[in-house]
Amino acid sequence: MAVHELTRAEARRIAVRAQLLDRPRPTSLLDVVRQLTLLQADQTAAVAPNADLVLWTRLGAAYEPADLEAALGDQALLEWQGMIRPAADLALYRADMADWPGRGELVDWQEYLRDWVEANRGCRMDIIGRLRSDGPLPARQLPDSCELRWPSSGWSNDRNVLKMLELMEARGEVAVAGRDGRERLWDLAERIYPDDDMVPAGQAARIRGQRRLRSLGIARSTSARQPVERVDVAEAGEPAVVEGLRGRWRVDPEQLDRPFSGRTALLSPLDRLIFDRKRMAELFAFDYQLEMYKPVAKRRWGYWAMPILHGDRLVGKLDATADRRAGVLRVDAIHQDVPFTKAMAAAVDREIEQLAAWLRLNLDRPLGEP
């Protein structure tokens, strides 16, 4: 098979177009999620929850958070392992659920999870019994009868029920039935998941790789392992090289030789265009980190700084905060990675105004901002 030779600009445009961040905008929420394959269900609301921001960035003012709630309520979309996915895609993960915590020889952490769940079999059965009689319920209303506590140096220390629920979700025993505010409601998976046949593990992995490449447009065959969802695509698509970058890539052939019409967009820090920071740096030469976990004094761009896409380039970051009590979207700073032209500045300004309007907040700009 011939190796496609791409310029860096061509590779960026493939990535932007595959993520539905070009013109014209899509119009269907379900079509967007099918193309992106998932939305991370992070509830951080410094501006808006990630899934809502990602959908607004694609669909524009026509999108309302109630639309996503309705799709989840109808079970056209489901939440699994912190990701909102098309319900039909759960069939591609059933083999992984059945083989939890992994296939073949297990590594130390997989053995630990297996042993911890087995040591707390009584707690697991108590949770199943309570959900069967009273579900859906939040974690705080489920019994903690774990004999072996969950040890952690972080926030999950001794959160035995929540950790058990997440591992039971990975096993396909329980599922997120909805949310009460930010809190997940849990129920038995048999009541939530579609009754689809299991796709064999090897076939499922290939299909997931193909869909991931369709979503990303261009990606590496292999990469460092990511939590929950991979960012590499194995042998999906066709081989490619990118001008100025080492090694080979895989490209979705359907994205080749297509016209590109860019636009300006404000991205969630968890947007899939930039989620793989190594790929982001290679294709876009963009310096960025999510700084919400850094001390204030060590932040360069802000707690929830939103990367700014203009055409096929990432050109800056918007540091903004939705102060709902005050009724304003407060623009704390606009960081320019490259000097904005008048046209770029005007386009970014329009996006900020549209973001405030979508949030139903007034816009509060710092002195000196246009």
mmCIF file of C-alpha atoms in Angstrom, residues 30-362:
data_model
loop_
_atom_site.group_PDB
_atom_site.id
_atom_site.type_symbol
_atom_site.label_atom_id
_atom_site.label_comp_id
_atom_site.label_asym_id
_atom_site.label_seq_id
_atom_site.Cartn_x
_atom_site.Cartn_y
_atom_site.Cartn_z
ATOM 1 C CA LEU A 30 -26.529 11.998 17.762
ATOM 2 C CA ASP A 31 -24.568 12.278 14.519
ATOM 3 C CA VAL A 32 -21.938 14.354 16.326
ATOM 4 C CA VAL A 33 -21.522 11.767 19.088
ATOM 5 C CA ARG A 34 -21.367 8.932 16.568
ATOM 6 C CA GLN A 35 -18.600 10.730 14.675
ATOM 7 C CA LEU A 36 -16.649 11.689 17.812
ATOM 8 C CA THR A 37 -17.353 8.208 19.313
ATOM 9 C CA LEU A 38 -17.474 9.603 22.862
ATOM 10 C CA LEU A 39 -17.865 12.654 25.078
ATOM 11 C CA GLN A 40 -15.965 12.767 28.344
ATOM 12 C CA ALA A 41 -18.539 13.197 31.124
ATOM 13 C CA ASP A 42 -16.372 15.489 33.255
ATOM 14 C CA GLN A 43 -18.593 17.715 35.408
ATOM 15 C CA THR A 44 -16.136 20.571 35.996
ATOM 16 C CA ALA A 45 -18.271 23.655 35.386
ATOM 17 C CA ALA A 46 -15.796 26.542 35.475
ATOM 18 C CA VAL A 47 -17.439 27.453 32.164
ATOM 19 C CA ALA A 48 -19.718 24.462 31.448
ATOM 20 C CA PRO A 49 -19.376 20.669 31.748
ATOM 21 C CA ASN A 50 -17.109 19.187 29.099
ATOM 22 C CA ALA A 51 -19.781 17.282 27.151
ATOM 23 C CA ASP A 52 -21.896 20.417 26.841
ATOM 24 C CA LEU A 53 -18.928 22.508 25.711
ATOM 25 C CA VAL A 54 -17.918 19.942 23.094
ATOM 26 C CA LEU A 55 -21.445 19.789 21.693
ATOM 27 C CA TRP A 56 -21.862 23.574 21.712
ATOM 28 C CA THR A 57 -18.552 23.960 19.877
ATOM 29 C CA ARG A 58 -19.875 21.690 17.111
ATOM 30 C CA LEU A 59 -23.599 22.516 17.031
ATOM 31 C CA GLY A 60 -23.541 26.171 18.079
ATOM 32 C CA ALA A 61 -26.431 28.080 19.596
ATOM 33 C CA ALA A 62 -28.920 25.407 18.521
ATOM 34 C CA TYR A 63 -27.552 23.076 21.199
ATOM 35 C CA GLU A 64 -29.116 23.000 24.672
ATOM 36 C CA PRO A 65 -27.883 20.813 27.576
ATOM 37 C CA ALA A 66 -31.444 19.481 27.815
ATOM 38 C CA ASP A 67 -30.876 17.856 24.404
ATOM 39 C CA LEU A 68 -28.077 15.715 25.845
ATOM 40 C CA GLU A 69 -30.167 14.892 28.922
ATOM 41 C CA ALA A 70 -32.980 13.744 26.633
ATOM 42 C CA ALA A 71 -30.661 11.534 24.574
ATOM 43 C CA LEU A 72 -29.342 9.946 27.760
ATOM 44 C CA GLY A 73 -32.856 9.586 29.161
ATOM 45 C CA ASP A 74 -33.983 7.830 25.976
ATOM 46 C CA GLN A 75 -30.841 5.650 26.205
ATOM 47 C CA ALA A 76 -29.801 6.607 22.689
ATOM 48 C CA LEU A 77 -26.590 7.548 24.497
ATOM 49 C CA LEU A 78 -25.107 5.815 27.536
ATOM 50 C CA GLU A 79 -22.397 6.674 30.043
ATOM 51 C CA TRP A 80 -19.749 4.002 30.596
ATOM 52 C CA GLN A 81 -16.467 4.503 32.430
ATOM 53 C CA GLY A 82 -16.845 8.271 32.463
ATOM 54 C CA MET A 83 -17.559 8.540 28.725
ATOM 55 C CA ILE A 84 -20.868 9.211 26.983
ATOM 56 C CA ARG A 85 -21.174 6.882 23.999
ATOM 57 C CA PRO A 86 -23.741 5.755 21.415
ATOM 58 C CA ALA A 87 -25.738 2.952 23.020
ATOM 59 C CA ALA A 88 -25.020 0.643 20.085
ATOM 60 C CA ASP A 89 -21.280 0.886 20.789
ATOM 61 C CA LEU A 90 -21.625 -0.956 24.112
ATOM 62 C CA ALA A 91 -21.553 -4.209 22.127
ATOM 63 C CA LEU A 92 -17.920 -3.401 21.260
ATOM 64 C CA TYR A 93 -16.964 -3.422 24.962
ATOM 65 C CA ARG A 94 -18.898 -6.445 26.208
ATOM 66 C CA ALA A 95 -15.980 -8.808 25.589
ATOM 67 C CA ASP A 96 -13.763 -6.557 27.726
ATOM 68 C CA MET A 97 -16.410 -6.579 30.438
ATOM 69 C CA ALA A 98 -16.614 -10.374 30.333
ATOM 70 C CA ASP A 99 -12.818 -10.718 30.490
ATOM 71 C CA TRP A 100 -12.304 -8.135 33.260
ATOM 72 C CA PRO A 101 -9.709 -7.347 34.604
ATOM 73 C CA GLY A 102 -7.868 -8.391 31.433
ATOM 74 C CA ARG A 103 -6.845 -11.208 29.111
ATOM 75 C CA GLY A 104 -3.789 -13.392 29.318
ATOM 76 C CA GLU A 105 -1.205 -12.847 32.020
ATOM 77 C CA LEU A 106 -2.289 -10.066 34.342
ATOM 78 C CA VAL A 107 -0.004 -7.297 35.525
ATOM 79 C CA ASP A 108 0.240 -6.376 39.209
ATOM 80 C CA TRP A 109 -2.447 -3.699 39.250
ATOM 81 C CA GLN A 110 -4.936 -5.964 37.451
ATOM 82 C CA GLU A 111 -4.297 -8.715 39.977
ATOM 83 C CA TYR A 112 -4.819 -6.240 42.805
ATOM 84 C CA LEU A 113 -8.197 -5.123 41.432
ATOM 85 C CA ARG A 114 -9.290 -8.733 40.948
ATOM 86 C CA ASP A 115 -8.252 -9.675 44.481
ATOM 87 C CA TRP A 116 -9.856 -6.577 46.028
ATOM 88 C CA VAL A 117 -13.206 -7.278 44.367
ATOM 89 C CA GLU A 118 -13.063 -10.942 45.385
ATOM 90 C CA ALA A 119 -12.175 -10.064 48.993
ATOM 91 C CA ASN A 120 -15.273 -7.836 49.096
ATOM 92 C CA ARG A 121 -17.683 -10.232 47.417
ATOM 93 C CA GLY A 122 -20.196 -9.708 50.210
ATOM 94 C CA CYS A 123 -20.204 -5.952 49.657
ATOM 95 C CA ARG A 124 -20.623 -6.450 45.917
ATOM 96 C CA MET A 125 -23.622 -8.727 46.467
ATOM 97 C CA ASP A 126 -25.132 -6.254 48.961
ATOM 98 C CA ILE A 127 -24.918 -3.506 46.344
ATOM 99 C CA ILE A 128 -26.530 -5.709 43.696
ATOM 100 C CA GLY A 129 -29.337 -6.623 46.103
ATOM 101 C CA ARG A 130 -30.032 -3.018 47.061
ATOM 102 C CA LEU A 131 -30.053 -1.860 43.452
ATOM 103 C CA ARG A 132 -32.333 -4.726 42.458
ATOM 104 C CA SER A 133 -34.887 -3.676 45.053
ATOM 105 C CA ASP A 134 -34.513 0.117 45.078
ATOM 106 C CA GLY A 135 -32.376 1.272 42.147
ATOM 107 C CA PRO A 136 -31.409 3.623 40.647
ATOM 108 C CA LEU A 137 -29.530 5.093 43.601
ATOM 109 C CA PRO A 138 -26.519 7.335 44.239
ATOM 110 C CA ALA A 139 -23.405 5.764 45.745
ATOM 111 C CA ARG A 140 -24.048 7.422 49.127
ATOM 112 C CA GLN A 141 -27.274 5.424 49.543
ATOM 113 C CA LEU A 142 -25.644 2.048 48.970
ATOM 114 C CA PRO A 143 -24.285 -0.150 51.779
ATOM 115 C CA ASP A 144 -20.574 -0.132 52.567
ATOM 116 C CA SER A 145 -19.942 -3.648 53.841
ATOM 117 C CA CYS A 146 -16.430 -3.911 52.366
ATOM 118 C CA GLU A 147 -14.107 -5.873 54.632
ATOM 119 C CA LEU A 148 -10.968 -4.757 52.773
ATOM 120 C CA ARG A 149 -10.914 -0.965 52.551
ATOM 121 C CA TRP A 150 -9.793 0.851 49.402
ATOM 122 C CA PRO A 151 -6.407 2.448 50.105
ATOM 123 C CA SER A 152 -5.317 5.520 48.185
ATOM 124 C CA SER A 153 -3.125 8.536 48.694
ATOM 125 C CA GLY A 154 -5.658 10.606 46.725
ATOM 126 C CA TRP A 155 -9.316 11.572 46.830
ATOM 127 C CA SER A 156 -10.592 7.980 46.527
ATOM 128 C CA ASN A 157 -9.103 6.795 49.844
ATOM 129 C CA ASP A 158 -11.662 4.656 51.717
ATOM 130 C CA ARG A 159 -14.373 5.455 49.148
ATOM 131 C CA ASN A 160 -15.146 1.774 49.018
ATOM 132 C CA VAL A 161 -18.647 1.865 47.544
ATOM 133 C CA LEU A 162 -17.734 4.268 44.764
ATOM 134 C CA LYS A 163 -14.655 2.248 43.839
ATOM 135 C CA MET A 164 -16.652 -0.982 43.916
ATOM 136 C CA LEU A 165 -19.316 0.545 41.672
ATOM 137 C CA GLU A 166 -16.731 1.679 39.126
ATOM 138 C CA LEU A 167 -15.160 -1.776 39.026
ATOM 139 C CA MET A 168 -18.588 -3.399 38.768
ATOM 140 C CA GLU A 169 -19.317 -1.030 35.883
ATOM 141 C CA ALA A 170 -16.122 -2.202 34.158
ATOM 142 C CA ARG A 171 -17.345 -5.790 34.713
ATOM 143 C CA GLY A 172 -20.720 -4.981 33.130
ATOM 144 C CA GLU A 173 -22.730 -5.558 36.321
ATOM 145 C CA VAL A 174 -23.956 -2.032 37.059
ATOM 146 C CA ALA A 175 -24.486 1.039 34.898
ATOM 147 C CA VAL A 176 -25.031 4.764 35.216
ATOM 148 C CA ALA A 177 -28.782 5.288 34.919
ATOM 149 C CA GLY A 178 -28.632 9.088 34.977
ATOM 150 C CA ARG A 179 -27.514 11.918 37.193
ATOM 151 C CA ASP A 180 -28.949 13.942 40.030
ATOM 152 C CA GLY A 181 -27.030 17.147 39.419
ATOM 153 C CA ARG A 182 -23.419 16.025 39.213
ATOM 154 C CA GLU A 183 -24.031 12.808 41.171
ATOM 155 C CA ARG A 184 -24.283 9.560 39.231
ATOM 156 C CA LEU A 185 -27.300 7.324 39.771
ATOM 157 C CA TRP A 186 -26.514 3.605 39.573
ATOM 158 C CA ASP A 187 -28.665 0.648 38.571
ATOM 159 C CA LEU A 188 -28.254 -2.900 37.328
ATOM 160 C CA ALA A 189 -26.706 -2.971 33.874
ATOM 161 C CA GLU A 190 -29.371 -5.384 32.630
ATOM 162 C CA ARG A 191 -31.927 -2.587 33.072
ATOM 163 C CA ILE A 192 -29.881 0.009 31.192
ATOM 164 C CA TYR A 193 -27.788 -1.558 28.458
ATOM 165 C CA PRO A 194 -29.276 -2.705 25.143
ATOM 166 C CA ASP A 195 -29.622 -6.447 24.715
ATOM 167 C CA ASP A 196 -27.057 -6.636 21.908
ATOM 168 C CA ASP A 197 -24.868 -9.586 21.063
ATOM 169 C CA MET A 198 -21.257 -9.473 22.194
ATOM 170 C CA VAL A 199 -18.749 -8.676 19.439
ATOM 171 C CA PRO A 200 -15.673 -10.956 19.776
ATOM 172 C CA ALA A 201 -12.732 -9.187 21.398
ATOM 173 C CA GLY A 202 -10.405 -9.095 18.382
ATOM 174 C CA GLN A 203 -13.106 -7.911 16.010
ATOM 175 C CA ALA A 204 -14.316 -5.334 18.539
ATOM 176 C CA ALA A 205 -10.808 -3.911 18.948
ATOM 177 C CA ARG A 206 -10.433 -3.546 15.170
ATOM 178 C CA ILE A 207 -13.791 -1.800 14.835
ATOM 179 C CA ARG A 208 -12.984 0.540 17.717
ATOM 180 C CA GLY A 209 -9.664 1.396 16.064
ATOM 181 C CA GLN A 210 -11.402 2.133 12.769
ATOM 182 C CA ARG A 211 -13.981 4.351 14.447
ATOM 183 C CA ARG A 212 -11.299 6.104 16.481
ATOM 184 C CA LEU A 213 -9.379 6.908 13.302
ATOM 185 C CA ARG A 214 -12.534 8.144 11.598
ATOM 186 C CA SER A 215 -13.027 10.456 14.589
ATOM 187 C CA LEU A 216 -9.425 11.686 14.705
ATOM 188 C CA GLY A 217 -8.683 11.714 10.983
ATOM 189 C CA ILE A 218 -5.005 11.040 11.557
ATOM 190 C CA ALA A 219 -3.275 9.246 14.449
ATOM 191 C CA ARG A 220 -0.331 7.060 15.416
ATOM 192 C CA SER A 221 -0.531 3.270 15.232
ATOM 193 C CA THR A 222 0.759 2.969 18.789
ATOM 194 C CA SER A 223 1.089 5.366 21.701
ATOM 195 C CA ALA A 224 1.375 5.438 25.465
ATOM 196 C CA ARG A 225 -1.605 3.789 27.133
ATOM 197 C CA GLN A 226 -4.322 6.244 28.168
ATOM 198 C CA PRO A 227 -6.857 5.782 30.971
ATOM 199 C CA VAL A 228 -10.131 4.210 29.751
ATOM 200 C CA GLU A 229 -9.848 5.056 26.044
ATOM 201 C CA ARG A 230 -6.880 4.604 23.708
ATOM 202 C CA VAL A 231 -5.673 7.325 21.347
ATOM 203 C CA ASP A 232 -3.836 5.071 18.876
ATOM 204 C CA VAL A 233 -5.487 3.174 16.037
ATOM 205 C CA ALA A 234 -3.340 0.076 15.308
ATOM 206 C CA GLU A 235 -3.553 -0.704 11.564
ATOM 207 C CA ALA A 236 -6.779 1.156 10.803
ATOM 208 C CA GLY A 237 -6.825 3.338 7.705
ATOM 209 C CA GLU A 238 -3.787 3.793 5.486
ATOM 210 C CA PRO A 239 -0.118 4.662 6.199
ATOM 211 C CA ALA A 240 1.047 8.259 5.955
ATOM 212 C CA VAL A 241 4.044 10.445 6.713
ATOM 213 C CA VAL A 242 3.778 14.064 7.788
ATOM 214 C CA GLU A 243 6.282 16.657 6.643
ATOM 215 C CA GLY A 244 8.744 17.473 9.418
ATOM 216 C CA LEU A 245 7.569 14.697 11.767
ATOM 217 C CA ARG A 246 9.288 11.402 12.448
ATOM 218 C CA GLY A 247 7.692 8.030 11.961
ATOM 219 C CA ARG A 248 4.545 6.917 10.240
ATOM 220 C CA TRP A 249 0.940 7.809 10.894
ATOM 221 C CA ARG A 250 -2.377 6.246 9.934
ATOM 222 C CA VAL A 251 -4.841 8.384 8.026
ATOM 223 C CA ASP A 252 -8.526 7.955 7.251
ATOM 224 C CA PRO A 253 -8.573 7.691 3.428
ATOM 225 C CA GLU A 254 -12.013 9.302 3.297
ATOM 226 C CA GLN A 255 -10.434 12.519 4.594
ATOM 227 C CA LEU A 256 -7.875 12.783 1.805
ATOM 228 C CA ASP A 257 -8.143 15.352 -0.996
ATOM 229 C CA ARG A 258 -11.180 17.081 0.480
ATOM 230 C CA PRO A 259 -11.705 20.861 0.555
ATOM 231 C CA PHE A 260 -11.310 22.668 3.866
ATOM 232 C CA SER A 261 -13.231 25.660 5.160
ATOM 233 C CA GLY A 262 -12.108 26.621 8.635
ATOM 234 C CA ARG A 263 -13.752 28.589 11.403
ATOM 235 C CA THR A 264 -12.962 29.843 14.890
ATOM 236 C CA ALA A 265 -13.845 27.728 17.913
ATOM 237 C CA LEU A 266 -13.293 27.770 21.677
ATOM 238 C CA LEU A 267 -12.345 24.272 22.800
ATOM 239 C CA SER A 268 -12.878 22.497 26.073
ATOM 240 C CA PRO A 269 -9.547 21.470 27.647
ATOM 241 C CA LEU A 270 -10.815 17.884 27.275
ATOM 242 C CA ASP A 271 -11.788 18.193 23.603
ATOM 243 C CA ARG A 272 -10.625 15.184 21.591
ATOM 244 C CA LEU A 273 -8.829 17.406 19.080
ATOM 245 C CA ILE A 274 -6.301 18.218 21.796
ATOM 246 C CA PHE A 275 -6.777 15.429 24.342
ATOM 247 C CA ASP A 276 -3.717 13.559 23.071
ATOM 248 C CA ARG A 277 -1.205 16.239 24.038
ATOM 249 C CA LYS A 278 1.677 14.570 22.170
ATOM 250 C CA ARG A 279 -0.304 14.501 18.920
ATOM 251 C CA MET A 280 -1.435 18.082 19.580
ATOM 252 C CA ALA A 281 2.172 19.243 19.971
ATOM 253 C CA GLU A 282 3.302 17.376 16.855
ATOM 254 C CA LEU A 283 0.547 18.525 14.514
ATOM 255 C CA PHE A 284 -0.251 21.971 15.915
ATOM 256 C CA ALA A 285 3.020 22.973 17.660
ATOM 257 C CA PHE A 286 0.813 24.158 20.535
ATOM 258 C CA ASP A 287 1.990 24.477 24.136
ATOM 259 C CA TYR A 288 -0.839 23.639 26.518
ATOM 260 C CA GLN A 289 -1.669 21.920 29.809
ATOM 261 C CA LEU A 290 -4.846 21.744 31.856
ATOM 262 C CA GLU A 291 -3.871 23.735 34.951
ATOM 263 C CA MET A 292 -6.834 23.135 37.257
ATOM 264 C CA TYR A 293 -4.703 20.890 39.479
ATOM 265 C CA LYS A 294 -1.805 23.343 39.696
ATOM 266 C CA PRO A 295 -1.381 25.898 42.498
ATOM 267 C CA VAL A 296 -2.637 29.308 41.404
ATOM 268 C CA ALA A 297 0.855 30.800 41.470
ATOM 269 C CA LYS A 298 2.124 28.207 38.991
ATOM 270 C CA ARG A 299 -0.610 28.657 36.374
ATOM 271 C CA ARG A 300 0.353 30.306 33.098
ATOM 272 C CA TRP A 301 -3.024 30.409 31.382
ATOM 273 C CA GLY A 302 -5.754 29.743 33.964
ATOM 274 C CA TYR A 303 -7.783 27.126 35.798
ATOM 275 C CA TRP A 304 -9.862 26.050 32.768
ATOM 276 C CA ALA A 305 -8.165 27.888 29.901
ATOM 277 C CA MET A 306 -9.872 27.032 26.616
ATOM 278 C CA PRO A 307 -7.661 26.552 23.536
ATOM 279 C CA ILE A 308 -8.646 28.797 20.635
ATOM 280 C CA LEU A 309 -8.859 27.202 17.187
ATOM 281 C CA HIS A 310 -8.713 29.491 14.160
ATOM 282 C CA GLY A 311 -8.907 27.662 10.849
ATOM 283 C CA ASP A 312 -6.367 24.866 11.110
ATOM 284 C CA ARG A 313 -4.217 26.480 13.829
ATOM 285 C CA LEU A 314 -4.406 26.644 17.612
ATOM 286 C CA VAL A 315 -3.634 30.308 18.191
ATOM 287 C CA GLY A 316 -4.222 31.033 21.890
ATOM 288 C CA LYS A 317 -6.135 30.351 25.094
ATOM 289 C CA LEU A 318 -9.221 31.924 26.621
ATOM 290 C CA ASP A 319 -9.161 32.156 30.419
ATOM 291 C CA ALA A 320 -12.792 32.687 31.367
ATOM 292 C CA THR A 321 -15.041 31.824 34.294
ATOM 293 C CA ALA A 322 -18.824 31.489 34.400
ATOM 294 C CA ASP A 323 -19.900 33.317 37.565
ATOM 295 C CA ARG A 324 -23.495 32.201 37.700
ATOM 296 C CA ARG A 325 -24.284 33.992 40.945
ATOM 297 C CA ALA A 326 -23.220 37.286 39.431
ATOM 298 C CA GLY A 327 -24.789 36.354 36.080
ATOM 299 C CA VAL A 328 -21.623 36.969 34.069
ATOM 300 C CA LEU A 329 -19.070 35.174 31.950
ATOM 301 C CA ARG A 330 -15.904 36.796 33.229
ATOM 302 C CA VAL A 331 -13.054 36.992 30.727
ATOM 303 C CA ASP A 332 -9.933 36.887 32.855
ATOM 304 C CA ALA A 333 -7.444 36.893 29.961
ATOM 305 C CA ILE A 334 -6.976 36.082 26.292
ATOM 306 C CA HIS A 335 -3.514 34.618 25.735
ATOM 307 C CA GLN A 336 -2.231 35.014 22.172
ATOM 308 C CA ASP A 337 0.235 32.348 21.071
ATOM 309 C CA VAL A 338 0.575 34.233 17.817
ATOM 310 C CA PRO A 339 -0.264 37.924 17.335
ATOM 311 C CA PHE A 340 -3.939 38.166 16.385
ATOM 312 C CA THR A 341 -4.785 39.943 13.178
ATOM 313 C CA LYS A 342 -7.841 42.197 13.244
ATOM 314 C CA ALA A 343 -9.842 39.449 11.556
ATOM 315 C CA MET A 344 -8.697 36.840 14.079
ATOM 316 C CA ALA A 345 -9.436 39.126 17.021
ATOM 317 C CA ALA A 346 -12.907 39.857 15.666
ATOM 318 C CA ALA A 347 -13.626 36.164 15.131
ATOM 319 C CA VAL A 348 -12.473 35.262 18.651
ATOM 320 C CA ASP A 349 -14.539 38.117 20.060
ATOM 321 C CA ARG A 350 -17.653 36.817 18.282
ATOM 322 C CA GLU A 351 -17.108 33.325 19.702
ATOM 323 C CA ILE A 352 -16.771 34.690 23.235
ATOM 324 C CA GLU A 353 -19.976 36.695 22.803
ATOM 325 C CA GLN A 354 -21.759 33.596 21.480
ATOM 326 C CA LEU A 355 -20.459 31.533 24.406
ATOM 327 C CA ALA A 356 -21.840 34.071 26.883
ATOM 328 C CA ALA A 357 -25.173 34.157 25.059
ATOM 329 C CA TRP A 358 -25.399 30.348 25.060
ATOM 330 C CA LEU A 359 -24.667 30.303 28.795
ATOM 331 C CA ARG A 360 -27.297 33.042 29.257
ATOM 332 C CA LEU A 361 -24.734 35.199 31.010
ATOM 333 C CA ASN A 362 -23.664 38.782 30.508
#
